[in-house]
Tab-separated table of N, CA and C in Angstrom:
chain	number	residue	atom	x	y	z
A	1	ILE	N	102.020	77.611	96.473
A	1	ILE	CA	102.853	77.515	97.802
A	1	ILE	C	102.401	77.660	98.864
A	2	ARG	N	102.207	76.432	100.151
A	2	ARG	CA	101.752	76.707	101.265
A	2	ARG	C	103.266	77.621	102.125
A	3	THR	N	102.265	78.550	103.127
A	3	THR	CA	103.378	78.768	104.059
A	3	THR	C	103.205	78.377	105.012
A	4	SER	N	103.976	78.827	106.018
A	4	SER	CA	104.437	77.291	107.773
A	4	SER	C	103.120	77.192	108.028
A	5	GLU	N	102.288	78.979	107.597
A	5	GLU	CA	101.231	79.989	108.939
A	5	GLU	C	99.721	78.906	107.984
A	6	GLY	N	100.233	78.322	106.693
A	6	GLY	CA	98.950	77.416	106.230
A	6	GLY	C	98.380	77.906	105.010
A	7	PHE	N	98.437	79.223	104.869
A	7	PHE	CA	97.862	80.386	103.457
A	7	PHE	C	98.626	79.189	102.133
A	8	CYS	N	98.264	79.186	101.703
A	8	CYS	CA	98.145	79.028	100.215
A	8	CYS	C	98.383	80.085	98.862
A	9	VAL	N	99.022	81.015	98.178
A	9	VAL	CA	99.764	81.612	97.771
A	9	VAL	C	99.671	80.351	96.440
A	10	GLN	N	99.075	81.401	94.936
A	10	GLN	CA	98.896	80.799	93.449
A	10	GLN	C	98.811	81.471	93.134
A	11	ALA	N	99.985	81.799	91.614
A	11	ALA	CA	100.235	82.821	90.670
A	11	ALA	C	98.924	82.151	90.487
A	12	ASP	N	98.257	83.561	89.583
A	12	ASP	CA	97.940	83.774	88.390
A	12	ASP	C	97.809	83.536	86.882
A	13	THR	N	99.356	83.314	86.763
A	13	THR	CA	99.303	83.801	85.566
A	13	THR	C	101.286	82.825	85.258
A	14	PHE	N	101.306	82.419	83.915
A	14	PHE	CA	102.762	82.411	83.387
A	14	PHE	C	104.417	83.197	83.622
A	15	LEU	N	104.667	82.879	84.018
A	15	LEU	CA	106.154	83.955	84.163
A	15	LEU	C	106.027	84.375	82.650
A	16	LYS	N	106.203	82.982	81.651
A	16	LYS	CA	106.255	83.342	79.680
A	16	LYS	C	105.536	84.333	79.337
A	17	ASP	N	104.314	85.242	80.450
A	17	ASP	CA	103.515	85.927	79.301
A	17	ASP	C	103.305	87.080	79.968
A	18	ILE	N	104.580	87.098	81.220
A	18	ILE	CA	105.026	89.131	81.955
A	18	ILE	C	105.623	89.177	81.192
A	19	ASP	N	105.594	90.593	80.556
A	19	ASP	CA	106.257	91.206	80.128
A	19	ASP	C	107.600	92.229	81.449
A	20	PRO	N	108.859	91.691	81.350
A	20	PRO	CA	109.708	92.272	81.989
A	20	PRO	C	109.413	93.639	82.740
A	21	ASP	N	109.446	94.536	81.487
A	21	ASP	CA	109.321	95.963	81.033
A	21	ASP	C	108.493	96.788	81.666
A	22	GLU	N	106.875	95.584	82.392
A	22	GLU	CA	105.826	96.223	82.648
A	22	GLU	C	105.893	95.938	84.102
A	23	VAL	N	106.691	95.453	84.652
A	23	VAL	CA	106.665	94.953	85.858
A	23	VAL	C	107.442	95.688	87.004
A	24	THR	N	106.851	96.259	88.187
A	24	THR	CA	107.112	97.687	88.758
A	24	THR	C	107.424	97.255	90.489
A	25	SER	N	106.537	95.953	90.514
A	25	SER	CA	107.366	95.436	90.995
A	25	SER	C	106.790	93.266	91.291
A	26	PHE	N	108.283	92.885	92.160
A	26	PHE	CA	107.876	91.359	92.189
A	26	PHE	C	108.727	90.206	93.353
A	27	ILE	N	107.174	89.980	93.931
A	27	ILE	CA	107.449	89.609	95.073
A	27	ILE	C	107.664	88.098	95.484
A	28	ILE	N	108.806	87.802	96.098
A	28	ILE	CA	108.635	85.965	96.178
A	28	ILE	C	108.459	85.610	97.453
A	29	PRO	N	107.472	84.966	97.930
A	29	PRO	CA	107.025	84.090	98.391
A	29	PRO	C	107.697	83.299	99.784
A	30	GLY	N	107.686	83.042	100.987
A	30	GLY	CA	108.654	81.952	101.736
A	30	GLY	C	107.715	81.074	101.729
A	31	GLY	N	108.041	79.747	102.485
A	31	GLY	CA	107.606	77.928	102.031
A	31	GLY	C	108.013	77.532	101.107
A	32	ASP	N	107.669	76.053	100.770
A	32	ASP	CA	108.151	75.283	99.947
A	32	ASP	C	108.638	76.144	98.834
A	33	ILE	N	110.096	77.200	97.934
A	33	ILE	CA	110.386	77.580	97.285
A	33	ILE	C	110.912	76.287	96.103
A	34	ALA	N	110.720	75.142	96.161
A	34	ALA	CA	111.104	74.166	95.596
A	34	ALA	C	110.690	74.094	94.374
A	35	HIS	N	108.679	74.272	94.363
A	35	HIS	CA	108.035	74.638	93.419
A	35	HIS	C	108.631	75.928	91.952
A	36	VAL	N	108.697	76.860	92.900
A	36	VAL	CA	109.223	78.294	91.815
A	36	VAL	C	110.925	78.123	91.227
A	37	ARG	N	111.666	77.341	92.516
A	37	ARG	CA	113.097	77.520	91.851
A	37	ARG	C	113.677	77.092	91.029
A	38	GLY	N	114.471	78.041	89.825
A	38	GLY	CA	115.035	77.291	88.708
A	38	GLY	C	114.596	78.576	87.787
A	39	ASP	N	115.699	78.023	86.860
A	39	ASP	CA	116.083	79.365	86.111
A	39	ASP	C	115.501	79.694	84.829
A	40	GLU	N	114.178	79.527	84.372
A	40	GLU	CA	113.441	80.468	84.227
A	40	GLU	C	112.945	81.375	85.123
A	41	LEU	N	113.038	81.404	86.375
A	41	LEU	CA	112.490	82.103	87.470
A	41	LEU	C	113.941	83.226	87.807
A	42	SER	N	115.154	82.174	87.670
A	42	SER	CA	116.347	83.210	87.905
A	42	SER	C	116.542	84.009	86.633
A	43	ALA	N	116.249	83.461	85.164
A	43	ALA	CA	115.660	84.520	84.127
A	43	ALA	C	115.538	85.213	83.850
A	44	PHE	N	114.118	85.053	84.395
A	44	PHE	CA	113.004	86.532	84.394
A	44	PHE	C	113.629	87.675	85.090
A	45	LEU	N	113.969	87.233	86.725
A	45	LEU	CA	114.372	87.459	87.844
A	45	LEU	C	115.869	89.227	86.800
A	46	HIS	N	116.204	88.887	86.697
A	46	HIS	CA	117.510	89.224	85.648
A	46	HIS	C	117.160	89.964	84.295
A	47	SER	N	116.405	89.387	84.195
A	47	SER	CA	115.754	91.010	82.914
A	47	SER	C	114.882	91.806	83.209
A	48	LEU	N	114.628	91.811	85.213
A	48	LEU	CA	113.798	93.510	85.640
A	48	LEU	C	114.674	94.100	85.432
A	49	GLY	N	114.581	95.190	85.327
A	49	GLY	CA	115.383	96.297	84.891
A	49	GLY	C	115.843	96.916	86.628
A	50	ARG	N	116.797	96.862	86.787
A	50	ARG	CA	116.745	96.677	88.774
A	50	ARG	C	116.394	98.360	89.251
A	51	ASP	N	116.747	99.268	88.167
A	51	ASP	CA	116.205	100.332	88.912
A	51	ASP	C	114.784	100.495	88.685
A	52	LYS	N	113.943	99.950	88.029
A	52	LYS	CA	112.458	99.950	88.314
A	52	LYS	C	112.053	99.299	88.877
A	53	SER	N	112.012	97.911	88.798
A	53	SER	CA	111.750	96.905	89.075
A	53	SER	C	111.983	96.878	90.995
A	54	CYS	N	111.416	96.748	91.698
A	54	CYS	CA	111.376	96.159	93.161
A	54	CYS	C	111.531	94.821	93.395
A	55	ILE	N	112.380	94.302	93.732
A	55	ILE	CA	112.380	93.019	93.903
A	55	ILE	C	112.722	92.217	95.384
A	56	CYS	N	111.238	91.591	95.260
A	56	CYS	CA	111.477	91.684	97.329
A	56	CYS	C	110.806	89.796	97.651
A	57	ALA	N	111.642	89.615	98.601
A	57	ALA	CA	111.498	88.276	99.110
A	57	ALA	C	111.046	88.346	100.759
A	58	ILE	N	110.397	87.123	101.401
A	58	ILE	CA	110.616	87.081	102.637
A	58	ILE	C	110.401	85.797	103.122
A	59	CYS	N	111.080	85.358	104.191
A	59	CYS	CA	111.490	83.319	104.272
A	59	CYS	C	112.038	83.452	103.301
A	60	ALA	N	111.867	81.870	102.655
A	60	ALA	CA	112.522	81.296	101.802
A	60	ALA	C	112.913	81.655	100.236
A	61	GLY	N	111.711	82.979	100.443
A	61	GLY	CA	111.580	83.406	99.044
A	61	GLY	C	113.407	84.125	98.914
A	62	VAL	N	114.273	84.529	99.834
A	62	VAL	CA	115.174	85.428	99.929
A	62	VAL	C	116.438	83.848	99.823
A	63	ASP	N	116.096	83.327	99.962
A	63	ASP	CA	117.366	82.200	99.129
A	63	ASP	C	117.260	82.680	98.523
A	64	LEU	N	116.365	81.993	97.345
A	64	LEU	CA	116.554	82.397	95.566
A	64	LEU	C	117.394	83.606	95.483
A	65	LEU	N	117.102	84.660	95.906
A	65	LEU	CA	117.588	85.761	95.582
A	65	LEU	C	119.105	85.531	96.283
A	66	GLU	N	119.669	84.752	96.882
A	66	GLU	CA	120.685	84.747	97.435
A	66	GLU	C	121.229	83.418	95.991
A	67	GLU	N	120.378	82.353	96.057
A	67	GLU	CA	121.169	81.139	94.779
A	67	GLU	C	121.285	82.371	93.856
A	68	TYR	N	120.870	82.856	93.327
A	68	TYR	CA	120.939	83.743	92.073
A	68	TYR	C	121.414	85.049	92.011
A	69	GLY	N	122.427	85.456	92.964
A	69	GLY	CA	123.036	86.221	93.308
A	69	GLY	C	122.912	87.714	93.271
A	70	PHE	N	121.072	88.066	93.853
A	70	PHE	CA	120.880	89.137	93.956
A	70	PHE	C	121.639	89.559	95.497
A	71	LEU	N	122.004	89.383	95.939
A	71	LEU	CA	122.619	89.502	97.893
A	71	LEU	C	123.711	90.399	97.664
A	72	GLU	N	124.555	89.530	96.783
A	72	GLU	CA	125.617	89.987	96.367
A	72	GLU	C	125.911	92.069	96.323
A	73	GLY	N	126.756	92.787	97.934
A	73	GLY	CA	126.978	93.181	98.039
A	73	GLY	C	125.806	94.165	98.393
A	74	LYS	N	125.063	93.567	98.361
A	74	LYS	CA	123.285	94.819	99.083
A	74	LYS	C	123.140	94.300	100.595
A	75	ASN	N	123.006	95.420	101.373
A	75	ASN	CA	122.807	95.083	102.508
A	75	ASN	C	121.407	94.491	102.338
A	76	SER	N	121.065	93.268	103.100
A	76	SER	CA	119.867	92.289	103.205
A	76	SER	C	119.142	91.708	104.763
A	77	ILE	N	118.646	91.054	104.652
A	77	ILE	CA	118.223	90.206	106.239
A	77	ILE	C	119.849	89.410	106.559
A	78	ARG	N	120.539	89.321	105.380
A	78	ARG	CA	121.617	88.227	105.581
A	78	ARG	C	122.856	89.014	106.289
A	79	THR	N	123.149	90.396	106.137
A	79	THR	CA	124.008	91.098	106.807
A	79	THR	C	123.742	92.466	107.652
A	80	SER	N	122.334	92.139	108.451
A	80	SER	CA	121.613	93.071	109.542
A	80	SER	C	120.835	91.821	109.824
A	81	LYS	N	120.280	92.428	111.333
A	81	LYS	CA	119.640	91.632	112.556
A	81	LYS	C	118.115	92.163	112.361
A	82	ASN	N	118.249	93.230	111.097
A	82	ASN	CA	116.349	93.447	111.594
A	82	ASN	C	116.082	92.394	110.560
A	83	LEU	N	114.258	92.596	110.963
A	83	LEU	CA	113.086	91.968	110.607
A	83	LEU	C	112.998	92.303	108.628
A	84	ALA	N	112.831	93.345	108.221
A	84	ALA	CA	113.062	93.476	107.376
A	84	ALA	C	114.092	94.375	106.925
A	85	VAL	N	114.721	95.055	105.193
A	85	VAL	CA	115.846	95.115	105.207
A	85	VAL	C	115.626	95.485	103.780
A	86	SER	N	114.915	97.026	103.229
A	86	SER	CA	115.418	97.518	102.203
A	86	SER	C	117.304	98.351	101.410
A	87	ASP	N	117.117	97.820	100.413
A	87	ASP	CA	118.419	98.176	99.728
A	87	ASP	C	117.967	99.025	97.903
A	88	GLY	N	117.826	99.954	98.458
A	88	GLY	CA	117.768	100.563	97.013
A	88	GLY	C	116.145	99.999	96.458
A	89	ARG	N	115.740	98.407	95.331
A	89	ARG	CA	114.855	98.230	95.051
A	89	ARG	C	114.628	97.316	95.459
A	90	LEU	N	115.711	96.757	96.270
A	90	LEU	CA	115.807	95.645	96.725
A	90	LEU	C	115.237	94.727	98.517
A	91	ILE	N	114.053	93.835	98.455
A	91	ILE	CA	113.575	94.851	99.565
A	91	ILE	C	113.756	92.816	100.107
A	92	THR	N	114.520	92.092	101.399
A	92	THR	CA	114.207	91.044	102.040
A	92	THR	C	113.586	90.871	103.172
A	93	ALA	N	112.801	90.114	103.886
A	93	ALA	CA	112.668	89.928	105.276
A	93	ALA	C	112.511	88.835	105.948
A	94	ARG	N	113.006	88.337	107.065
A	94	ARG	CA	112.468	87.789	108.084
A	94	ARG	C	110.750	87.197	108.098
A	95	PRO	N	110.691	85.539	107.909
A	95	PRO	CA	109.641	84.777	108.380
A	95	PRO	C	108.815	86.063	109.530
A	96	GLU	N	109.265	86.236	110.738
A	96	GLU	CA	108.360	86.522	111.044
A	96	GLU	C	108.551	88.180	111.098
A	97	GLY	N	109.334	89.117	109.897
A	97	GLY	CA	109.048	89.711	109.822
A	97	GLY	C	108.053	90.748	109.035
A	98	TYR	N	106.845	90.195	108.654
A	98	TYR	CA	106.127	90.019	107.819
A	98	TYR	C	105.279	91.570	107.643
A	99	VAL	N	105.350	92.158	108.894
A	99	VAL	CA	104.841	93.551	108.658
A	99	VAL	C	105.608	94.556	108.237
A	100	ASP	N	107.094	94.237	108.749
A	100	ASP	CA	107.555	95.205	108.672
A	100	ASP	C	108.004	95.387	106.926
A	101	PHE	N	108.151	94.041	106.425
A	101	PHE	CA	108.388	93.273	105.005
A	101	PHE	C	106.637	94.183	103.589
A	102	ALA	N	105.802	94.533	104.786
A	102	ALA	CA	104.766	94.869	104.029
A	102	ALA	C	104.912	95.956	104.204
A	103	VAL	N	105.363	97.178	105.233
A	103	VAL	CA	105.643	98.371	105.388
A	103	VAL	C	106.715	98.679	104.038
A	104	GLU	N	107.591	98.002	103.937
A	104	GLU	CA	108.841	98.703	103.226
A	104	GLU	C	108.478	98.383	101.943
A	105	VAL	N	107.364	97.269	101.359
A	105	VAL	CA	107.229	97.214	99.956
A	105	VAL	C	106.422	98.290	99.605
A	106	GLY	N	105.577	99.111	99.945
A	106	GLY	CA	104.293	99.538	100.487
A	106	GLY	C	105.401	101.053	100.718
A	107	LYS	N	106.730	101.134	101.535
A	107	LYS	CA	107.073	102.209	101.215
A	107	LYS	C	107.883	102.413	99.591
A	108	ALA	N	108.448	101.374	98.943
A	108	ALA	CA	108.854	101.499	97.717
A	108	ALA	C	107.954	101.674	96.588
A	109	ILE	N	106.839	100.791	96.801
A	109	ILE	CA	105.905	101.552	95.815
A	109	ILE	C	104.747	102.509	95.473
A	110	GLY	N	105.344	103.357	96.638
A	110	GLY	CA	104.601	104.722	96.711
A	110	GLY	C	102.703	104.315	97.606
A	111	LEU	N	102.933	103.136	98.326
A	111	LEU	CA	101.424	103.184	98.983
A	111	LEU	C	101.103	103.990	99.563
A	112	PHE	N	102.250	105.326	100.839
A	112	PHE	CA	102.013	105.751	101.968
A	112	PHE	C	101.360	107.057	101.013
A	113	SER	N	101.053	107.455	101.930
A	113	SER	CA	101.426	109.501	102.056
A	113	SER	C	101.779	110.182	102.495
A	114	ASP	N	102.357	109.363	103.829
A	114	ASP	CA	103.527	110.260	103.728
A	114	ASP	C	103.803	109.099	105.356
A	115	GLU	N	104.314	109.758	106.294
A	115	GLU	CA	105.231	108.770	107.621
A	115	GLU	C	103.973	108.843	108.564
A	116	ALA	N	102.847	110.147	108.971
A	116	ALA	CA	101.992	109.575	109.627
A	116	ALA	C	101.251	108.361	109.634
A	117	ASP	N	100.785	108.075	107.983
A	117	ASP	CA	100.176	107.468	107.143
A	117	ASP	C	100.983	105.370	107.829
A	118	ILE	N	101.847	105.522	107.355
A	118	ILE	CA	103.352	104.736	107.752
A	118	ILE	C	102.981	104.332	108.922
A	119	ALA	N	103.476	105.046	110.227
A	119	ALA	CA	102.863	105.354	111.932
A	119	ALA	C	101.657	104.240	112.037
A	120	GLU	N	100.650	104.551	111.692
A	120	GLU	CA	99.441	104.524	111.262
A	120	GLU	C	98.686	103.044	110.977
A	121	THR	N	99.791	102.236	109.594
A	121	THR	CA	99.747	101.366	109.520
A	121	THR	C	100.937	100.456	110.732
A	122	LEU	N	101.462	100.537	110.731
A	122	LEU	CA	102.087	100.261	111.829
A	122	LEU	C	101.535	99.862	113.546
A	123	ASP	N	101.001	100.892	113.682
A	123	ASP	CA	100.550	100.467	114.701
A	123	ASP	C	99.398	100.195	115.150
A	124	PHE	N	98.769	99.574	113.544
A	124	PHE	CA	97.545	98.913	113.870
A	124	PHE	C	97.490	97.360	113.643
A	125	PHE	N	98.500	97.122	112.230
A	125	PHE	CA	99.005	95.465	112.334
A	125	PHE	C	100.320	95.247	112.837
A	126	LYS	N	101.249	96.373	113.390
A	126	LYS	CA	102.382	95.291	113.945
A	126	LYS	C	101.810	95.422	115.940
A	127	TYR	N	101.444	96.897	116.112
A	127	TYR	CA	101.313	97.066	117.790
A	127	TYR	C	99.859	96.313	118.009
A	128	HIS	N	98.950	96.470	117.284
A	128	HIS	CA	97.990	96.217	117.689
A	128	HIS	C	96.693	96.660	117.969
A	129	LYS	N	97.076	98.584	117.951
A	129	LYS	CA	96.389	99.959	118.190
A	129	LYS	C	95.734	100.278	117.370
A	130	SER	N	94.655	100.319	117.747
A	130	SER	CA	93.571	101.400	117.110
A	130	SER	C	93.112	102.877	117.534
A	131	GLU	N	92.032	103.572	116.835
A	131	GLU	CA	91.752	104.299	117.122
A	131	GLU	C	90.197	104.351	117.643
A	132	ILE	N	89.769	103.235	117.442
A	132	ILE	CA	88.377	103.232	118.095
A	132	ILE	C	88.764	103.042	120.066
């Protein structure tokens, strides 16, 4: 999948080779989703344990979550003007919200040690501030 910025996202395995019980986070990128749209992806996402797996999508990837019924009754970028929205283990983001998206995903998977770590990450990547 090629993003609007020209980056290429290449899967390194097939969905059929992934055990849904071992998935702790699944990210659907944006870009041309025609290559990933379909019954196989829908069935796989629905097989994930919603209390265990963090399901995340940005840009056009959010369209797939909406199409597959994941956004019904949930807060998302469809119900908010925010750049990124978390509702439990479901995270959605607008294309320009990639830093906010990364931070929300990081929080959901326990990447940050504390609030200061989150603030430092936002300062560096979103506000371009550094200690140097």
